[in-house]
PDB file of C-alpha atoms and ligand atoms in Angstrom:
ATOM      1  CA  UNK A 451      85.925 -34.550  51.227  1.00  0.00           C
ATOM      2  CA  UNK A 452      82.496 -33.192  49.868  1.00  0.00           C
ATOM      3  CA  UNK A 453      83.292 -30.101  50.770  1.00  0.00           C
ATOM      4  CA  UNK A 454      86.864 -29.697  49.338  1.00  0.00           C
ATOM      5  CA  UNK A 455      85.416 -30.808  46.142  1.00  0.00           C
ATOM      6  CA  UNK A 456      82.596 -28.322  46.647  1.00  0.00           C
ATOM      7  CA  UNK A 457      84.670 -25.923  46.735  1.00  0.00           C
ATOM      8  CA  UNK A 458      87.185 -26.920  43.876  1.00  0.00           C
ATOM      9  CA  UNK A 459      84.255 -26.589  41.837  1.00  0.00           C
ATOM     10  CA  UNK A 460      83.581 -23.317  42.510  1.00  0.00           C
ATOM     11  CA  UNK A 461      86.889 -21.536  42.199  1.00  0.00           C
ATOM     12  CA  UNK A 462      86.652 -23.071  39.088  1.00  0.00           C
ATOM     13  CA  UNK A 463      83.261 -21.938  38.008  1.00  0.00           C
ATOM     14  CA  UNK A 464      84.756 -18.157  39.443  1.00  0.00           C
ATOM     15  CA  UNK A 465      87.772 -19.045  37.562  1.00  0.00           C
ATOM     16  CA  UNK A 466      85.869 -19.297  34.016  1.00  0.00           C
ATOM     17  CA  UNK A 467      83.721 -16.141  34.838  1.00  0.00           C
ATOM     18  CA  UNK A 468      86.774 -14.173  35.077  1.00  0.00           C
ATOM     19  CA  UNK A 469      88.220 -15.114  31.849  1.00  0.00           C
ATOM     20  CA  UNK A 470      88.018 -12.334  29.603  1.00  0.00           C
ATOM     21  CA  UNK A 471      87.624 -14.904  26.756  1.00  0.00           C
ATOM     22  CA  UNK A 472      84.565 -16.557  28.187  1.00  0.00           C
ATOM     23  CA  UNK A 473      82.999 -13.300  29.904  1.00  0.00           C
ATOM     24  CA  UNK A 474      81.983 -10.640  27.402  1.00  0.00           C
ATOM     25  CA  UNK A 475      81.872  -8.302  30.341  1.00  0.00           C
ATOM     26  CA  UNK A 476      85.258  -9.177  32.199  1.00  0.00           C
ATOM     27  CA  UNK A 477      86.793  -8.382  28.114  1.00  0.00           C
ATOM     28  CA  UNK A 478      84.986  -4.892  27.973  1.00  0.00           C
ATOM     29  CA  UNK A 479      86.751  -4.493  31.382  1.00  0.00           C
ATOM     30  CA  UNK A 480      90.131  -5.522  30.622  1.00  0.00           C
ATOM     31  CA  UNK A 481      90.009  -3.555  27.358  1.00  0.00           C
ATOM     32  CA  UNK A 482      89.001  -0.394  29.475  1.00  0.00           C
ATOM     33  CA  UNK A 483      91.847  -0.782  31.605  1.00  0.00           C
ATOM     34  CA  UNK A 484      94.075  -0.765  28.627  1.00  0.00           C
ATOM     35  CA  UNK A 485      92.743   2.093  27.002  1.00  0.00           C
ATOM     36  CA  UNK A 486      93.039   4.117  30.198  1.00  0.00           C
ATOM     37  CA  UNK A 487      96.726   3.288  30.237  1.00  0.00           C
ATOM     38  CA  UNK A 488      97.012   4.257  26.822  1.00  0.00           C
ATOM     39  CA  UNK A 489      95.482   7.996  27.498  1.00  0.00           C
ATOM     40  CA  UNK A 490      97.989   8.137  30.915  1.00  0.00           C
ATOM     41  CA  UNK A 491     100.384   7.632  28.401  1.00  0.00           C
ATOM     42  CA  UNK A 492      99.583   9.418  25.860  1.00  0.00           C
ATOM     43  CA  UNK A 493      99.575  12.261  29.167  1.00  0.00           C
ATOM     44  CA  UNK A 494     103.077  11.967  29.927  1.00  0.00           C
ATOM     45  CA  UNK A 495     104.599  12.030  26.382  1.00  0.00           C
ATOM     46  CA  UNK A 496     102.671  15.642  25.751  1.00  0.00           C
ATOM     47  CA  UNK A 497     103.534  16.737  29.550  1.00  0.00           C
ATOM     48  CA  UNK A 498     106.988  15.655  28.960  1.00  0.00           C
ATOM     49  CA  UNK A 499     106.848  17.633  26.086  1.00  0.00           C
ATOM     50  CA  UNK A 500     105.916  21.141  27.690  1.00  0.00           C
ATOM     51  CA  UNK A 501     108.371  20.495  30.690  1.00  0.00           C
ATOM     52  CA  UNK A 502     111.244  20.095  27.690  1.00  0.00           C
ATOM     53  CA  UNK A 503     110.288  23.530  26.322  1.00  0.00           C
ATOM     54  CA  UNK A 504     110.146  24.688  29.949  1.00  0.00           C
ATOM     55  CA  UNK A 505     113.370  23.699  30.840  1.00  0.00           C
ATOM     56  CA  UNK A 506     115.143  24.692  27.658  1.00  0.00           C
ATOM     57  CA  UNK A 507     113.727  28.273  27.649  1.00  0.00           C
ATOM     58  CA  UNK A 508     114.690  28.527  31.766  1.00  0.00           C
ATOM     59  CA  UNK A 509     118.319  27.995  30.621  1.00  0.00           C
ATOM     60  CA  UNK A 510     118.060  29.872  27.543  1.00  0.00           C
ATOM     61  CA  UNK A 511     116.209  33.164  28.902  1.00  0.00           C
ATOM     62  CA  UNK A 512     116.454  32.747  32.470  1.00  0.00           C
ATOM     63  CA  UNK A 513     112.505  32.776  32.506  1.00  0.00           C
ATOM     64  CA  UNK A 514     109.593  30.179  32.847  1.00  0.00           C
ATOM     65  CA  UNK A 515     107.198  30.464  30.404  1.00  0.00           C
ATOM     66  CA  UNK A 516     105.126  27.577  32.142  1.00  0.00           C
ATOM     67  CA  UNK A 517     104.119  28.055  35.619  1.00  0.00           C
ATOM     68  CA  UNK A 518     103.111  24.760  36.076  1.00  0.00           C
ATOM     69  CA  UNK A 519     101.424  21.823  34.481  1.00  0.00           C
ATOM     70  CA  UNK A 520      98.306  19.312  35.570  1.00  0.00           C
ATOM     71  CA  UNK A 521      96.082  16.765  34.233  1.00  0.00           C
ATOM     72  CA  UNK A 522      93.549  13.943  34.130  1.00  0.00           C
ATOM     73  CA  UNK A 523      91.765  10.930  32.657  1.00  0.00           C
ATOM     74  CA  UNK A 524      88.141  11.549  32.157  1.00  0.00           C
ATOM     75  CA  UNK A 525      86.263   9.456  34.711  1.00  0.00           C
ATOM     76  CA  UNK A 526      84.478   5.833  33.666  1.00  0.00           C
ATOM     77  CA  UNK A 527      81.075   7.947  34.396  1.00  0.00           C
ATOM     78  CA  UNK A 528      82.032  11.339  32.528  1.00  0.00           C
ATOM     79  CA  UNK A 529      82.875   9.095  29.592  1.00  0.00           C
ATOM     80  CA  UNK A 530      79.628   7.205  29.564  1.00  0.00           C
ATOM     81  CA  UNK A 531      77.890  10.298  29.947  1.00  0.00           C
ATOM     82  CA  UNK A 532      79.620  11.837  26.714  1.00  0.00           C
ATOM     83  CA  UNK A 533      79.475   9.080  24.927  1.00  0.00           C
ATOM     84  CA  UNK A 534      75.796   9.023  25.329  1.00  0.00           C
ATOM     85  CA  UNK A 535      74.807  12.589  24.972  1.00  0.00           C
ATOM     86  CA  UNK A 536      76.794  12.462  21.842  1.00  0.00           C
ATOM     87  CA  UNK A 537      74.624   9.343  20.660  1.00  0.00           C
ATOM     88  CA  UNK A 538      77.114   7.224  20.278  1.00  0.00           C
ATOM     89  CA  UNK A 539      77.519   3.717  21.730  1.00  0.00           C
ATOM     90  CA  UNK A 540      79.035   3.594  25.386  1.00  0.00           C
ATOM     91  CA  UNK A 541      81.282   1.147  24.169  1.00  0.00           C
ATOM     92  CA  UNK A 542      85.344   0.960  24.742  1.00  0.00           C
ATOM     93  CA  UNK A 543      85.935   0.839  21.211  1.00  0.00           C
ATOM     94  CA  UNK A 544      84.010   3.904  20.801  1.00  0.00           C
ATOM     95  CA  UNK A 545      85.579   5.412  23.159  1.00  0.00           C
ATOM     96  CA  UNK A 546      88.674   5.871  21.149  1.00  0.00           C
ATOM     97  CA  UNK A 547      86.664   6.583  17.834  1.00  0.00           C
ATOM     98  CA  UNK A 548      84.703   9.371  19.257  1.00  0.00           C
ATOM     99  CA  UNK A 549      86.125  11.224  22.491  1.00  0.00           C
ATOM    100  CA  UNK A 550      89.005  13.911  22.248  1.00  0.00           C
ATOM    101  CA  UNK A 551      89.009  15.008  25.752  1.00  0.00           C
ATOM    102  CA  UNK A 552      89.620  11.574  27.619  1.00  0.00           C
ATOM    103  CA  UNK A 553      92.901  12.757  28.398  1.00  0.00           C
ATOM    104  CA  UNK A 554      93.356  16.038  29.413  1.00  0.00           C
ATOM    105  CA  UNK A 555      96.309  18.493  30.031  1.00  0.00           C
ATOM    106  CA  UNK A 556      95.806  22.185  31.211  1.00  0.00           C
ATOM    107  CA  UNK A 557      99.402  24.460  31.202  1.00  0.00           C
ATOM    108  CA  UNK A 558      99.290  27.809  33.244  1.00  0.00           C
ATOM    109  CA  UNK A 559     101.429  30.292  31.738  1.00  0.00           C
ATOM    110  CA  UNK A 560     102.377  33.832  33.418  1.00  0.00           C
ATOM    111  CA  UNK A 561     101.648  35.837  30.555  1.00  0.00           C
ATOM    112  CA  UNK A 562      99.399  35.762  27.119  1.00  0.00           C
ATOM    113  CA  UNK A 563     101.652  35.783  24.665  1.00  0.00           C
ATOM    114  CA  UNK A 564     103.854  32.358  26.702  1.00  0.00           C
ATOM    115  CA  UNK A 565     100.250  30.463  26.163  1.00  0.00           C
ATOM    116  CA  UNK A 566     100.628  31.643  22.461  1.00  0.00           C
ATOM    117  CA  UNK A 567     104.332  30.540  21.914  1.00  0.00           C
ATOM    118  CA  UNK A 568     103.729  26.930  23.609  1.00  0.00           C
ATOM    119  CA  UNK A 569     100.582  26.430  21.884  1.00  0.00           C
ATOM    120  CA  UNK A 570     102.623  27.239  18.456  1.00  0.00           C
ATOM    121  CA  UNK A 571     105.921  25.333  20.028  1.00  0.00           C
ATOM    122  CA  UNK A 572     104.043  22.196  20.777  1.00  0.00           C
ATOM    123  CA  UNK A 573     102.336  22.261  17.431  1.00  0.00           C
ATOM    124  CA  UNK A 574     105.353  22.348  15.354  1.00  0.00           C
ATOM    125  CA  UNK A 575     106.542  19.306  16.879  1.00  0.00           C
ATOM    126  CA  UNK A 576     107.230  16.588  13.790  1.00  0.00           C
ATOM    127  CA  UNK A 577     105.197  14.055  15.914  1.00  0.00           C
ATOM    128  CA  UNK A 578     101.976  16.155  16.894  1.00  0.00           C
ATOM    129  CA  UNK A 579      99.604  16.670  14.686  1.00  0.00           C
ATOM    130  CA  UNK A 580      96.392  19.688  15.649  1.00  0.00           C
ATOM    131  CA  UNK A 581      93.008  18.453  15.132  1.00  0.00           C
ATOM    132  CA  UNK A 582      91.405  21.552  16.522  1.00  0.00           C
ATOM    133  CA  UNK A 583      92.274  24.945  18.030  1.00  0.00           C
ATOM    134  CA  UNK A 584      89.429  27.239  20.043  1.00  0.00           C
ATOM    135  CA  UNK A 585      90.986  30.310  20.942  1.00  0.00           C
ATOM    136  CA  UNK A 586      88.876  31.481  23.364  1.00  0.00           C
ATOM    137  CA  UNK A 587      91.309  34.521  24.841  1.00  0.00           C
ATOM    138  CA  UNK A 588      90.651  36.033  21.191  1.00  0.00           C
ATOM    139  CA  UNK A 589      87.093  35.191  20.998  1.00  0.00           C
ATOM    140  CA  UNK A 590      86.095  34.825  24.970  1.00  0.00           C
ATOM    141  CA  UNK A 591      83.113  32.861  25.630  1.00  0.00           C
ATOM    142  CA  UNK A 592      79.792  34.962  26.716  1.00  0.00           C
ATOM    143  CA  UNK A 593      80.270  34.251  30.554  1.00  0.00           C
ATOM    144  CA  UNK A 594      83.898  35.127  30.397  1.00  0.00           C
ATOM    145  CA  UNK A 595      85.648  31.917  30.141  1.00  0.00           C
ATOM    146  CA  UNK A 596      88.921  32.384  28.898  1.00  0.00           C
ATOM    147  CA  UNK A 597      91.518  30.027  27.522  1.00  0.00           C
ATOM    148  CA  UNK A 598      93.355  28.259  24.311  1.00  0.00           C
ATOM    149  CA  UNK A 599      92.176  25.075  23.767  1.00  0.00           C
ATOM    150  CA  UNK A 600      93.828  22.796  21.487  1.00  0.00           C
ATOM    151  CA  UNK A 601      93.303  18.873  20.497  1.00  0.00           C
ATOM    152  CA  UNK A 602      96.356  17.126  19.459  1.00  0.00           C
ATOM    153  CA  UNK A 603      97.093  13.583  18.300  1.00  0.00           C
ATOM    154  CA  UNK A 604     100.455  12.347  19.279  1.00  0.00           C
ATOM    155  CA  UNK A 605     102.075   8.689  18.156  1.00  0.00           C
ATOM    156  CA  UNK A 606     102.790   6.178  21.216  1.00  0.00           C
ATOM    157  CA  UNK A 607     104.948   3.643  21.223  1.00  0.00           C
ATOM    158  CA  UNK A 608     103.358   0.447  23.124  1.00  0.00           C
ATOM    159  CA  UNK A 609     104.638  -2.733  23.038  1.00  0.00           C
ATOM    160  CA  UNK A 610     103.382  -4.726  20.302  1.00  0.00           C
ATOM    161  CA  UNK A 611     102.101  -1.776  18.421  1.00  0.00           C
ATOM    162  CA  UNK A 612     101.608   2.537  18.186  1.00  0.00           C
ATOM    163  CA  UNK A 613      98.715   4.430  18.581  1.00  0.00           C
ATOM    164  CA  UNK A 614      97.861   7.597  17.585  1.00  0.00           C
ATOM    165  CA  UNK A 615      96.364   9.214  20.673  1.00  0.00           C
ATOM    166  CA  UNK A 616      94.324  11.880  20.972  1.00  0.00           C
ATOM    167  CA  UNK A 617      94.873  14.505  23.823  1.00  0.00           C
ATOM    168  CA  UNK A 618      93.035  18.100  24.926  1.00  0.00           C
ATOM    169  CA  UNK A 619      95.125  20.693  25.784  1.00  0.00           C
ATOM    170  CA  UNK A 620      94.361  24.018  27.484  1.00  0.00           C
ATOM    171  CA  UNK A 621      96.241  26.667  28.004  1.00  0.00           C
ATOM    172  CA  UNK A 622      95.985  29.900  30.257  1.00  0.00           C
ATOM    173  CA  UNK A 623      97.220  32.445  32.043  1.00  0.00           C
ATOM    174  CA  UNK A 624      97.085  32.212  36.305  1.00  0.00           C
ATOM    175  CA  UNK A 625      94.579  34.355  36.297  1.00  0.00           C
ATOM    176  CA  UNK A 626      92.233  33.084  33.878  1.00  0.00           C
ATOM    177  CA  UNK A 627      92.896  29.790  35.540  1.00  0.00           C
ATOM    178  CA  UNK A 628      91.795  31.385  38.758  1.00  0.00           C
ATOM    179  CA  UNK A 629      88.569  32.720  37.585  1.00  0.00           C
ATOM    180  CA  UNK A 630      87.902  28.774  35.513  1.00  0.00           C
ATOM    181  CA  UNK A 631      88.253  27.365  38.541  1.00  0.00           C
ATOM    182  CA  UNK A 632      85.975  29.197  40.558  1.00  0.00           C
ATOM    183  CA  UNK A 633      83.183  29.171  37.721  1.00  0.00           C
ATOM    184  CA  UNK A 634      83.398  25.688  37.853  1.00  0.00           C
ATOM    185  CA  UNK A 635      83.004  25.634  41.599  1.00  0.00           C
ATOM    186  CA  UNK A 636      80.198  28.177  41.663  1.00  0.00           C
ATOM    187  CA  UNK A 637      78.329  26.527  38.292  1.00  0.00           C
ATOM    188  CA  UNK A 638      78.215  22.969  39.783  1.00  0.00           C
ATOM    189  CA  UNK A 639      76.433  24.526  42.885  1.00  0.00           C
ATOM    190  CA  UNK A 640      72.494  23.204  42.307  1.00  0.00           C
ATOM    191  CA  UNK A 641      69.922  25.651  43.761  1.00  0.00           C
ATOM    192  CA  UNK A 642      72.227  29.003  43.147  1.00  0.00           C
ATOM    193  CA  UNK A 643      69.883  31.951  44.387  1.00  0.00           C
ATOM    194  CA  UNK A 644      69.883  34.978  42.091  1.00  0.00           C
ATOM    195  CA  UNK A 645      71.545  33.347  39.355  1.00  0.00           C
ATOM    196  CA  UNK A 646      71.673  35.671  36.685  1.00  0.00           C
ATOM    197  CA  UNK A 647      73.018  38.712  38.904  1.00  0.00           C
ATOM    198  CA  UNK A 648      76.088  35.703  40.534  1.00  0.00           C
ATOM    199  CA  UNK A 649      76.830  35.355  36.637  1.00  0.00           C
ATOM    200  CA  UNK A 650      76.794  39.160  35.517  1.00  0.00           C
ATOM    201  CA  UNK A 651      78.934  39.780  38.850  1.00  0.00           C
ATOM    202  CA  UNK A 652      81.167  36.598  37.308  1.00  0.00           C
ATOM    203  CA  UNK A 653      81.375  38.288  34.056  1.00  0.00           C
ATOM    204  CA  UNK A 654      82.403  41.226  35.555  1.00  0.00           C
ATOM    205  CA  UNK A 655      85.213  39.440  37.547  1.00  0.00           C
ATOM    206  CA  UNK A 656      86.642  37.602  33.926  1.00  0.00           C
ATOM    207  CA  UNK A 657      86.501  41.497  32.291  1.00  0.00           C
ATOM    208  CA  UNK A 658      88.603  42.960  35.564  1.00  0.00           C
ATOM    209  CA  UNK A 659      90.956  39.782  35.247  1.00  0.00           C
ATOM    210  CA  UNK A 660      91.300  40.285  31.438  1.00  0.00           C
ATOM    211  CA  UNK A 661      92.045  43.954  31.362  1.00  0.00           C
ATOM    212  CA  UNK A 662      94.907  43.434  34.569  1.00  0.00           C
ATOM    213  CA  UNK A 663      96.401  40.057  31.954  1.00  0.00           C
ATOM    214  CA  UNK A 664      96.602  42.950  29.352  1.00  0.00           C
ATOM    215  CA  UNK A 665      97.988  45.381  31.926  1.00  0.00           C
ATOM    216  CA  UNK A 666     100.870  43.045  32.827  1.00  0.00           C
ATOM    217  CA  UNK A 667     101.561  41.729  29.209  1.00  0.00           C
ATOM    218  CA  UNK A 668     102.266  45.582  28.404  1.00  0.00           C
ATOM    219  CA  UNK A 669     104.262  46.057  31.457  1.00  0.00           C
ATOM    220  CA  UNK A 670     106.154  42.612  30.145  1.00  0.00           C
ATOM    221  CA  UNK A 671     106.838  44.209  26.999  1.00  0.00           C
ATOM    222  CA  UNK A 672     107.790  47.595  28.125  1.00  0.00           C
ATOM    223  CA  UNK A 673     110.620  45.318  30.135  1.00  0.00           C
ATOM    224  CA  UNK A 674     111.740  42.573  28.150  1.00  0.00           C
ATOM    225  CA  UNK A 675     110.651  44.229  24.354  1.00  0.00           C
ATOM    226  CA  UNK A 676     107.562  42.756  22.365  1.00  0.00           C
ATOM    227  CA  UNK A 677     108.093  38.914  21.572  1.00  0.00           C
ATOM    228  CA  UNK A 678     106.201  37.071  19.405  1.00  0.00           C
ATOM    229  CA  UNK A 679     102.553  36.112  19.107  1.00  0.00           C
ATOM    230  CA  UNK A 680     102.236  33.770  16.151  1.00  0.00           C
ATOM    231  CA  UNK A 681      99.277  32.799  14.895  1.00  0.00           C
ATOM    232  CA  UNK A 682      97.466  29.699  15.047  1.00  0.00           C
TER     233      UNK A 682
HETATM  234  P1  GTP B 720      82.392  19.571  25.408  1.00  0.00           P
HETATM  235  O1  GTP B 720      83.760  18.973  25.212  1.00  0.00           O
HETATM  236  O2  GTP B 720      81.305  18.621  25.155  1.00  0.00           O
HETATM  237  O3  GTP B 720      82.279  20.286  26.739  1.00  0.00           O
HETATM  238  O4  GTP B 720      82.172  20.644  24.294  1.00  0.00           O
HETATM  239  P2  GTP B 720      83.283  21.493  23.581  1.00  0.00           P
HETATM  240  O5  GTP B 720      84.329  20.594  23.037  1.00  0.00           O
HETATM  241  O6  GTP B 720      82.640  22.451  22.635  1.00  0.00           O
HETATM  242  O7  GTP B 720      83.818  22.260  24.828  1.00  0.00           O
HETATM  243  P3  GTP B 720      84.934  23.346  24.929  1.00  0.00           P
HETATM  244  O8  GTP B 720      86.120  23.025  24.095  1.00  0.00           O
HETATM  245  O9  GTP B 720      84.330  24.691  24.761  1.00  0.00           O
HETATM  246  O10 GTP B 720      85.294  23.154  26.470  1.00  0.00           O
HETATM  247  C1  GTP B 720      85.831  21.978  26.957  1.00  0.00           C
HETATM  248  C2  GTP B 720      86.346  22.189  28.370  1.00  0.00           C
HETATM  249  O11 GTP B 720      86.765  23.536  28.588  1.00  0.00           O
HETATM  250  C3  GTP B 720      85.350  21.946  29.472  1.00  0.00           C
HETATM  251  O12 GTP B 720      85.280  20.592  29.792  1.00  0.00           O
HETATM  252  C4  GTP B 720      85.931  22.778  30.615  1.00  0.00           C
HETATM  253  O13 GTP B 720      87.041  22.118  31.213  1.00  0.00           O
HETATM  254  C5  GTP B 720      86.461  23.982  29.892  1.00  0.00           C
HETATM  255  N1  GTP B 720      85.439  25.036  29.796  1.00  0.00           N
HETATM  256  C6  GTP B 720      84.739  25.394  28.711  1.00  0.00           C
HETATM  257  N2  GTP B 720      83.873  26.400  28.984  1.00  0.00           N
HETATM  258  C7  GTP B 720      84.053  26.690  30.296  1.00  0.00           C
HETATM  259  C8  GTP B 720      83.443  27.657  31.183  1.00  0.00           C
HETATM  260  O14 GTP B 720      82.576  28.429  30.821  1.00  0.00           O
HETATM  261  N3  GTP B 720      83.879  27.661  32.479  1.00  0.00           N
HETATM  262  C9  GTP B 720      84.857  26.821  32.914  1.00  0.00           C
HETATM  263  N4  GTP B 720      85.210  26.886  34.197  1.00  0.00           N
HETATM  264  N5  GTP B 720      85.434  25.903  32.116  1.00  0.00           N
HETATM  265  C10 GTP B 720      85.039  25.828  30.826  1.00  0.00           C
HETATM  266 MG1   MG B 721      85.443  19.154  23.978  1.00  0.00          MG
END
C-alpha cells in the first residue's frame, strides 16, 4: 500500500517536472522543437519552390536546369556554437532573431548561367523576399570556393499564425559542388601535414574545375544559343 502510494507520488513529482509551465528548461525545450519544425518547413516551401521551376522548364525546354536538390537544419550544437561566437545569447528566441543559416538548401545546377536564372527565378517570387546575395562564382573566395549564396525570407502559414522565415540558399554547378565537398572533407581533417602546399594543390583543383564550367557553358551556348544571365 506504501509503496503504491510511493510511487503515485513520484509520477507525480516527474509529472510536474515535465510541465513546460512549471520547468523553465522543459519550455526552452518544447519551444526548440517548434522552431525546428518551423525551419523544416520553411525547407519544403523553398524546395518545393525550385522543384516547380524544375518541372515547368523540363516540359517547357525539354531540359533540367536543376540537377538535384538537398538540405538541412543546423544542428542543436552548430547553433549554440554560432550563436555564441556571434555574442549573442544561446537562447531559442535568439535563435530566430539572429541566425540566417538554420535552415539550409543547396541546388546543383549543370551549368552557370541555370544557377543564375534560378537564383533570379526564385527571387522574383511575390512571396520571397532577398536579404543577402554573395556571389562567389563572380568574386571566388581566395581558396577557390565557388558558389551563389543567397538568404531569403519566405512567409509560412502555421496554424494559429505566419512566420516570416529565414532560409540560406546555395547554388552551384556539379562541379563546384564536387570540389566544396571535398574541401570540406579535407579542411575538417585536424593534424593535415604540409598544409599550405594540400591548399595551393586545392586551389589549383577549383581553377582547373572553373576553367572546364566555362568550357562547357561555351560549348552550351554554341548548342542551344546564349540565354540569359541576369543580374542580381
Ligand atoms: P558564416 O555563416 O558564419 O560561416 O559566415 P558567412 O555568412 O560569411 O559565410 P559564407 O556565406 O561565406 O558561407 C556560408 C557557408 O558556405 C558555409 O557554412 C559553407 O557551407 C559554405 N562555404 C563557405 N566558404 C566555403 C569554403 O571555403 N569551402 C567550403 N567547402 N564551403 C564553404
Ligand atoms: Mg552565413
Amino acid at each position: 500500500m506504501e509503496s503504491i502510494q510511493t510511487n503515485a507520488l513520484n509520477s507525480k513529482y516527474i509529472n510536474s517536472l515535465l510541465r513546460p509551465e512549471e520547468n523553465p528548461f522543459m519550455q526552452e525545450m518544447q519551444n526548440f522543437e517548434e522552431i525546428m519544425m518551423m525551419y523544416s518547413c520553411a525547407i519544403r516551401e523553398v524546395k518545393t519552390k525550385f522543384e516547380v521551376l524544375n518541372d515547368d522548364f523540363s516540359v517547357r525546354y525539354k531540359r533540367n536546369p536543376i540537377e538535384f536538390i538537398q538540405s538541412r537544419i543546423k544542428k542543436p550544437v552548430s547553433i549554440a556554437k554560432k550563436l555564441a561566437s556571434k555574442g549573442c545569447p544561446v537562447t531559442c528566441a535568439s535563435i530566430l532573431n539572429n541566425l540566417d543559416d538554420v535552415a539550409g538548401i543547396r541546388v546543383i545546377c549543370p551549368f552557370i548561367d541555370d544557377i543564375y536564372m534560378v537564383a533570379e527565378k526564385l527571387i522574383s517570387q511575390d512571396d520571397i523576399t532577398l536579404i543577402e546575395a554573395k556571389d562567389y562564382i563572380s568574386h571566388p573566395k581566395p581558396n577557390g570556393y565557388r558558389s551563389l549564396h543567397v538568404i531569403v525570407e519566405i512567409p509560412v502559414f502555421f496554424a494559429d499564425h505566419t512566420r516570416n522565415m529565414r532560409v540560406e540558399v546555395q547554388i552551384r554547378t556539379i562541379a563546384m559542388d564536387f570540389w566544396a565537398s571535398l574541401d570540406h572533407q579535407l579542411r575538417y581533417k585536424k593534424d593535415i601535414p604540409n598544409v599550405d602546399m594540400i591548399s595551393a594543390r586545392l586551389k589549383k583543383c577549383a581553377d582547373v574545375i572553373s576553367a572546364t564550367d566555362l568550357e562547357m557553358q561555351s560549348i552550351k551556348n554554341s548548342i542551344y544559343g546564349q540565354r540569359y544571365i541576369p543580374e542580381l
